[in-house]
Short mmCIF file of C-alpha atoms in Angstrom, two decimals:
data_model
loop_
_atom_site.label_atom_id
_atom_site.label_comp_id
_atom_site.label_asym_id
_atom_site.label_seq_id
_atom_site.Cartn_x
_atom_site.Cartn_y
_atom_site.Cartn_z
CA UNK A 92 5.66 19.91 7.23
CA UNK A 93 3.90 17.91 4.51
CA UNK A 94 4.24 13.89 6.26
CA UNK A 95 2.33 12.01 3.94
CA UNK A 96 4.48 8.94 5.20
CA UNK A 97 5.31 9.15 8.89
CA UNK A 98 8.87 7.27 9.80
CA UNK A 99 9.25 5.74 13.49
CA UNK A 100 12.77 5.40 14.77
CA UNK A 101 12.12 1.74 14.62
CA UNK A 102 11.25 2.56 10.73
CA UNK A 103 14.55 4.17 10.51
CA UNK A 104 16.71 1.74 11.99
CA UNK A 105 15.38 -1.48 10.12
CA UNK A 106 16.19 0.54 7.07
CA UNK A 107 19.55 1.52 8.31
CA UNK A 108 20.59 -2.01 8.61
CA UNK A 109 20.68 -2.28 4.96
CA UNK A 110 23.58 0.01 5.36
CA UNK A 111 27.07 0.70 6.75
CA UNK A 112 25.95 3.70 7.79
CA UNK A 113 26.40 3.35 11.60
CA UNK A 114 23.51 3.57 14.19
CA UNK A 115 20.58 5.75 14.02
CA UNK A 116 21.46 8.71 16.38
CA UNK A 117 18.17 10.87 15.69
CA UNK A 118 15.44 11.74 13.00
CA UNK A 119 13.87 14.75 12.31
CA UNK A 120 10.87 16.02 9.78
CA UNK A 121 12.41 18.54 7.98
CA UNK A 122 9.41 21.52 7.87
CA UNK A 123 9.65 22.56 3.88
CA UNK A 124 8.51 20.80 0.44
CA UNK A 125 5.19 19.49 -0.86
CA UNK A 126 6.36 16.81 -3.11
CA UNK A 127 7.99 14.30 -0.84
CA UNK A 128 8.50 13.61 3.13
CA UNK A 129 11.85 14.05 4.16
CA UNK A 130 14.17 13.57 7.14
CA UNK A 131 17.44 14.62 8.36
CA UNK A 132 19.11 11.53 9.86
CA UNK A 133 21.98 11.80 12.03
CA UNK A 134 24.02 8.55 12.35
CA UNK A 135 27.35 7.36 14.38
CA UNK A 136 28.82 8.03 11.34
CA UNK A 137 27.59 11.28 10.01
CA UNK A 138 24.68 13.33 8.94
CA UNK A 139 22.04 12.22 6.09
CA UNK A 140 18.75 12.87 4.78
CA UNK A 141 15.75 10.42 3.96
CA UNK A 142 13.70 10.44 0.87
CA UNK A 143 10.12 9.13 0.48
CA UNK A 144 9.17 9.28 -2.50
CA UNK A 145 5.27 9.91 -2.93
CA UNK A 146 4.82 10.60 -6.29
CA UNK A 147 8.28 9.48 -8.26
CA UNK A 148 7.82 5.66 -8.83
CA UNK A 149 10.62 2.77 -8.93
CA UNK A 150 10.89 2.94 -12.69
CA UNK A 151 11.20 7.07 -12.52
CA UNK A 152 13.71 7.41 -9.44
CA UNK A 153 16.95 5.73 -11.27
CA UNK A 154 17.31 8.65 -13.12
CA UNK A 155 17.27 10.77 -10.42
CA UNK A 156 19.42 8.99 -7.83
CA UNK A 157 21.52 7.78 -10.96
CA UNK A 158 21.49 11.59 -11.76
CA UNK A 159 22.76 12.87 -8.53
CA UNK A 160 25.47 10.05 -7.85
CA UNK A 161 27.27 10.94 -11.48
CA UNK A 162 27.14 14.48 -11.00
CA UNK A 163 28.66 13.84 -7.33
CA UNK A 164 31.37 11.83 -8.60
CA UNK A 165 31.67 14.95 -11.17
CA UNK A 166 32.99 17.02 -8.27
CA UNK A 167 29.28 19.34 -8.13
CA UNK A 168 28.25 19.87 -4.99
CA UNK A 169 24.90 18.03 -4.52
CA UNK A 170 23.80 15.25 -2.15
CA UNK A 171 25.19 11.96 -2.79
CA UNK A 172 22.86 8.54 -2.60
CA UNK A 173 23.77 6.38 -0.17
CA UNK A 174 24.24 2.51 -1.14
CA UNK A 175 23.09 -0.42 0.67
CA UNK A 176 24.33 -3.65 1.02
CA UNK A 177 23.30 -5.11 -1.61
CA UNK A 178 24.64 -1.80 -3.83
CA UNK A 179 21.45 -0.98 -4.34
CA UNK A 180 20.68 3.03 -3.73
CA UNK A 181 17.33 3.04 -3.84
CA UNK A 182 14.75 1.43 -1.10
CA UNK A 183 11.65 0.60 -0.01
CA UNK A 184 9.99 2.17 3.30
CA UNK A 185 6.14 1.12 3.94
CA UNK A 186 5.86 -0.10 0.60
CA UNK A 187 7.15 3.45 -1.16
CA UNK A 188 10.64 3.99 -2.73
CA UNK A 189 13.22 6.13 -0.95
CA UNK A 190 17.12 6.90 -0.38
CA UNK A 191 19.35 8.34 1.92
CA UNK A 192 21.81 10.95 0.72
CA UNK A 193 24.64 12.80 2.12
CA UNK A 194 23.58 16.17 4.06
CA UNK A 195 25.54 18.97 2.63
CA UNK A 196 26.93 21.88 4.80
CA UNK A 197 25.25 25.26 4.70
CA UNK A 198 21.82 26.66 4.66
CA UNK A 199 19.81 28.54 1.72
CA UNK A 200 20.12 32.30 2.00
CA UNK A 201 16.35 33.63 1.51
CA UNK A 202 17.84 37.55 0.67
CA UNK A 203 20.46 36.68 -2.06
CA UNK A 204 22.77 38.95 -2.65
CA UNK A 205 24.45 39.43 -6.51
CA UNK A 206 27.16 37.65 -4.82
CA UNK A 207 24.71 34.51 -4.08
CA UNK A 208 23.16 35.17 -7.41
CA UNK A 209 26.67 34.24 -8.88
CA UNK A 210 27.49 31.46 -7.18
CA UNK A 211 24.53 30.27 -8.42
CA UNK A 212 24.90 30.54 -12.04
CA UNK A 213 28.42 29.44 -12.17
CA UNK A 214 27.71 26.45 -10.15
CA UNK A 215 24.35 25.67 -12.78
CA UNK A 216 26.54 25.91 -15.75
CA UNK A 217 29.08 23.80 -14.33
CA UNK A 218 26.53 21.29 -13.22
CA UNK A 219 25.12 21.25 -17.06
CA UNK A 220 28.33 20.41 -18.62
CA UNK A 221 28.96 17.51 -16.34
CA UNK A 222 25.59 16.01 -17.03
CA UNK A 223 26.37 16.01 -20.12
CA UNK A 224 27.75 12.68 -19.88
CA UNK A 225 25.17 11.05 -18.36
CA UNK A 226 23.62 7.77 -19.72
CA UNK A 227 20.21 8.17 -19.03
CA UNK A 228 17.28 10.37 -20.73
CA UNK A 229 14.31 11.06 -18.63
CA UNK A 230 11.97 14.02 -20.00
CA UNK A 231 11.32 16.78 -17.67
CA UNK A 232 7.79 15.43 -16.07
CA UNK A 233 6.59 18.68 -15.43
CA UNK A 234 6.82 19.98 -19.25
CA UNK A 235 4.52 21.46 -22.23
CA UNK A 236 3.34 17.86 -21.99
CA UNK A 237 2.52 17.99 -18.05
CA UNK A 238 0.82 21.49 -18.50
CA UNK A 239 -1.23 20.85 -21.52
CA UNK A 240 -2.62 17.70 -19.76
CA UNK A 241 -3.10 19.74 -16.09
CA UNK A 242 -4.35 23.51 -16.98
CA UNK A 243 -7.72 22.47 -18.16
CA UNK A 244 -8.04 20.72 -14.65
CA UNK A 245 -7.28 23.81 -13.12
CA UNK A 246 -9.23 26.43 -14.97
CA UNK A 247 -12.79 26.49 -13.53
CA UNK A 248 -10.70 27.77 -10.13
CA UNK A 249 -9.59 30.86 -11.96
CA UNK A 250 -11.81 34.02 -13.53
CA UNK A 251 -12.18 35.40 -17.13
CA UNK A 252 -8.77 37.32 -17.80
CA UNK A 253 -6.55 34.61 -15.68
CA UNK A 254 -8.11 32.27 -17.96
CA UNK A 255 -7.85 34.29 -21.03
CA UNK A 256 -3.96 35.10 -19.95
CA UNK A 257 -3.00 31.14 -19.01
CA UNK A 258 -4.13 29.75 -22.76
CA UNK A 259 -2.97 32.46 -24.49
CA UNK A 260 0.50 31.69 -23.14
CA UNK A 261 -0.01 27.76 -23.00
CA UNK A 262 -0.91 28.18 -26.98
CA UNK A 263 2.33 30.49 -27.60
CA UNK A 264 4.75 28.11 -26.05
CA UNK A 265 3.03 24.70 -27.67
CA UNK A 266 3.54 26.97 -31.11
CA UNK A 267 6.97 27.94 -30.08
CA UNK A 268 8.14 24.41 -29.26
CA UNK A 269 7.92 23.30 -33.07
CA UNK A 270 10.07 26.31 -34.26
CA UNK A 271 13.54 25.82 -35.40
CA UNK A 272 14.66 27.82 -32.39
CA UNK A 273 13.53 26.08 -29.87
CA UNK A 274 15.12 22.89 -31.47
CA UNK A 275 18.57 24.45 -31.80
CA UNK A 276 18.50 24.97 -27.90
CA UNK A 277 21.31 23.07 -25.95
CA UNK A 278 19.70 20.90 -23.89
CA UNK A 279 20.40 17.64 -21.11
CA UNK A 280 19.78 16.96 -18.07
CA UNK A 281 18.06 19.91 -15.96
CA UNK A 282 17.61 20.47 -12.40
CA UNK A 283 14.25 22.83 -13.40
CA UNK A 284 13.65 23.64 -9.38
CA UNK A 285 16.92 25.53 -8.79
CA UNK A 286 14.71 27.92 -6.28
CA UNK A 287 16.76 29.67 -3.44
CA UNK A 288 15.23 26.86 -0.73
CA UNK A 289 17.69 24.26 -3.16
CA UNK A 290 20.86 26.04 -2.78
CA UNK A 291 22.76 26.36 0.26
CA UNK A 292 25.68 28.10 1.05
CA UNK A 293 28.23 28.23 3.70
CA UNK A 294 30.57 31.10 4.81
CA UNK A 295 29.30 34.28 5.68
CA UNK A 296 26.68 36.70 3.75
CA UNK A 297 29.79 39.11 2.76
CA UNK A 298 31.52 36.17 1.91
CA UNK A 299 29.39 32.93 0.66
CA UNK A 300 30.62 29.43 -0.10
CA UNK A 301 28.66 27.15 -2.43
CA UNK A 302 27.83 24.38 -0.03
CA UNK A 303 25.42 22.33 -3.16
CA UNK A 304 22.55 22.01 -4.80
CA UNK A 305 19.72 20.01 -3.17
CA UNK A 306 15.84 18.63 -4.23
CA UNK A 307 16.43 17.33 -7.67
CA UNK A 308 13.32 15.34 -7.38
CA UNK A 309 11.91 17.31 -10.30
CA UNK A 310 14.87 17.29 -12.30
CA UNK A 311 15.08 16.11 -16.30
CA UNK A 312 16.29 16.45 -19.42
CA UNK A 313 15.20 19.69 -21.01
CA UNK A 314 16.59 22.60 -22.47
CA UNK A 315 19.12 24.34 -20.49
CA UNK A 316 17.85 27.71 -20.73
CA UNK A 317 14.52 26.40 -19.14
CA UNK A 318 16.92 25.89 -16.42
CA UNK A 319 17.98 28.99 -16.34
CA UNK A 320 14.97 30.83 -17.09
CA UNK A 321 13.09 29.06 -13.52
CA UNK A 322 16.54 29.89 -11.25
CA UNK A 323 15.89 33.74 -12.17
CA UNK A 324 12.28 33.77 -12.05
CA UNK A 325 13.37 33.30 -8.47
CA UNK A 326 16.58 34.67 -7.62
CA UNK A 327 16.67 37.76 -9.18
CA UNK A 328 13.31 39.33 -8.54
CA UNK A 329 11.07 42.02 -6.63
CA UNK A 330 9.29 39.92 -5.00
CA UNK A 331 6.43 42.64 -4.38
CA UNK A 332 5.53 42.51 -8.44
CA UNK A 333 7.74 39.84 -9.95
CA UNK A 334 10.33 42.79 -12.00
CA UNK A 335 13.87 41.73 -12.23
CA UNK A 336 16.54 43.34 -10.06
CA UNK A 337 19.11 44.43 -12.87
CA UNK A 338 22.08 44.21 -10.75
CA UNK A 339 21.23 40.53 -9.19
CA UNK A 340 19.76 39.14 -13.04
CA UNK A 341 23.34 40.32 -14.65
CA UNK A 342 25.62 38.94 -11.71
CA UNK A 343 23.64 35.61 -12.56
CA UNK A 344 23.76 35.47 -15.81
CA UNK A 345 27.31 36.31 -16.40
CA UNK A 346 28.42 33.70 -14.12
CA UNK A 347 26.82 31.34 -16.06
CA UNK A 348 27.78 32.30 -19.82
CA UNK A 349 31.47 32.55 -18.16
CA UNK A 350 31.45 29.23 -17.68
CA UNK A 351 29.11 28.14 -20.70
CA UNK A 352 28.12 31.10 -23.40
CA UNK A 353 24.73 31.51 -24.59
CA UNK A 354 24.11 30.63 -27.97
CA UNK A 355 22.85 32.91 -30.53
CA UNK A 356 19.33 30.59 -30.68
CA UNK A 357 19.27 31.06 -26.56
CA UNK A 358 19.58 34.45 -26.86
CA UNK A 359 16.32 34.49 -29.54
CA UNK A 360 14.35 32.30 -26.88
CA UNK A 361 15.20 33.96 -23.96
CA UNK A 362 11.50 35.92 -23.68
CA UNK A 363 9.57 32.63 -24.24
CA UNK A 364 11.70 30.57 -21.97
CA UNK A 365 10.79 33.25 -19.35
CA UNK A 366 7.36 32.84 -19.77
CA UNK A 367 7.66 29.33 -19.79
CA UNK A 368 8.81 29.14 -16.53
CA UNK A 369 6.52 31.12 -14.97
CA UNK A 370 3.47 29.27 -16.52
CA UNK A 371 5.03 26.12 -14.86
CA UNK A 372 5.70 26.94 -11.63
CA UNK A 373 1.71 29.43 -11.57
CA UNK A 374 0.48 25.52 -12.95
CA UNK A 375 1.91 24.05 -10.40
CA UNK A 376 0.88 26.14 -7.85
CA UNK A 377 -2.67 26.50 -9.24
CA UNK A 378 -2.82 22.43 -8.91
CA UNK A 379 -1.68 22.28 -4.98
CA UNK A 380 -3.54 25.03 -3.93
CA UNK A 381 -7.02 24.03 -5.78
CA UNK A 382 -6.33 20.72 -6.20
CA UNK A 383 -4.14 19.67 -2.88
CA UNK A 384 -2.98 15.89 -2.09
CA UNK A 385 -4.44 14.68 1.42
CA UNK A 386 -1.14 15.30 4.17
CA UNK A 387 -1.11 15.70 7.60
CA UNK A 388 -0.31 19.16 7.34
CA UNK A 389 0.34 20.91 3.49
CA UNK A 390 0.50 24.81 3.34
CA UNK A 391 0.98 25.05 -0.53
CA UNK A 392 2.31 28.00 -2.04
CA UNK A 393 0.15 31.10 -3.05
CA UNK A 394 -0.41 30.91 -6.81
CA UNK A 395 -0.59 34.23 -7.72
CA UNK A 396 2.65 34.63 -6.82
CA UNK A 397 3.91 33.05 -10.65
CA UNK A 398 1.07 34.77 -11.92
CA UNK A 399 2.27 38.38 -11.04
CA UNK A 400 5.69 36.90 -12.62
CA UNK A 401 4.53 36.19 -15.68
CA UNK A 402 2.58 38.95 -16.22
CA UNK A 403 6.09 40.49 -15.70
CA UNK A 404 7.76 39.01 -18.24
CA UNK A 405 5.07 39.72 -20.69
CA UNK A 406 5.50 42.85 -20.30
CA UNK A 407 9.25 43.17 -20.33
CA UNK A 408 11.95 40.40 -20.83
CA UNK A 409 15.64 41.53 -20.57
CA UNK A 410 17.77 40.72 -23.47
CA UNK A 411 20.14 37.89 -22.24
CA UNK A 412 23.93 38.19 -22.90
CA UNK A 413 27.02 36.47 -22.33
#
């Protein structure tokens, strides 16, 4: 697990008295995530999980929390911040920010099946719509901006063609980001993580129930189909060389454009929005593997994963219907 911020129960209970949450029960590490430390806390009263926030400041986390609260009271399944006393739902735990949330029911499904895939997509577009009424902006901090600013830290770790391959693709998206299509694309607020490991679902594997979305600790306002682009990148893949699986991509994306249709300037920036996020999640990975934050103990992704991925979709993107 990556503790940057161990919690005592002693921790946990002076924190839970800011709450009407009942009595701390137990607290456990959860072993998953590089970004934040996190805890499932079982109460008197139910089941939660604690936030610390590492990187995320005070100023940055309303939008977040404020994000997740609106799109509970929305009727989406994702956790729902907790709030103190003093109606405050964000706090302050050895001098860093955090929250308590509900703990939703289910657990991710690492083998989707086009079933899964579905459930995905339909529960993405639904989750897009209601943000759509939300009151604050917040720019997705991990965008062109974040990767123009972090690739040249990364590229004396990586050899002549990766290098050649990540600026060519950096260039074509900072070029493709003043065209009129790219400005024509809907856009709001974004969860831009929606990886298997932040669904989970309840039921059976025949038979799957959305139990929510979780993590949206990197979410912000960007374009929709950036969205949508990272959830495939993931979902509907062989893993082994990053191709699409036909029958898992379609279930996905027709769930989606049942519940919101693709526009016609979507459906021109499907390839680059593809690309785009597989550069950002190979940047990412590049940065924690080269590049790591100290932690107790921090087993960051393999990189070349993403890079295999978007290799892929240079070489073929799917034309995106619905």
């Amino acid at each position: 697990m990556a503790v940057f911020t161990p919690v005592s129960d002693s921790d946990a209970q002076h924190l839970l008295s800011r709450y009407s949450l009942g009595e701390l029960v137990s607290l456990r590490g959860i072993t998953a995530g590089i970004e934040n430390t996190n805890y499932f806390l079982t109460t008197t009263q139910g089941e939660y999980v604690l936030t610390i926030f590492e990187v995320l400041t005070f100023e940055q986390l309303p939008f977040y929390i404020e994000l997740m609260h609106h799109l509970a009271e929305q009727g989406i399944p994702v956790p729902e911040p907790q709030t103190d006393c003093d109606g405050l739902r964000i706090g302050k735990l050895h001098g860093k920010p955090c929250a308590i949330v509900t703990r939703l029911n289910g657990g991710y499904e690492p083998d989707p099946s086009a079933r899964h895939c579905a459930l995905a997509g339909e529960t993405l577009a639904r989750t897009h719509l209601a943000g759509q009424s939300f009151g604050i902006h917040q720019p997705n901090l991990r965008g062109l901006a974040w990767w123009q600013a972090t690739i040249p830290q990364v590229l004396p770790f990586l050899n002549g063609e990766q290098t050649e391959l990540i600026q060519a693709v950096l260039r074509e998206q900072t070029e493709f980001a003043q065209t009129s299509t790219y400005q024509q694309l809907p856009s709001g607020p974004a969860h831009c993580d929606l990886f298997r490991d932040n669904v989970l679902f309840d039921g059976t594997f025949e038979s799957p129930r959305m139990g929510g979305f979780i993590d949206f600790y990197f979410a912000g306002c960007d374009t929709w189909l950036f969205d949508v682009a990272v959830s495939v990148n993931d979902w509907c893949i062989n893993r082994h060389d990053g191709s699409f699986n036909t029958e898992k991509l379609n279930a996905w994306l027709s769930a989606y454009a049942a519940v919101r249709p693709f526009t016609d300037a979507e459906k021109a920036a499907w390839p680059f929005m593809l690309q785009a996020a597989a550069l950002r999640f190979w940047v990412s990975r590049l940065y924690d593997f080269f590049l790591p934050r100290p932690a107790q103990t921090l087993k960051p992704h393999d990189p070349t994963h993403f890079e295999r991925v978007l290799v892929a979709r240079r070489a073929h993107a799917p034309a995106l219907t619905g």
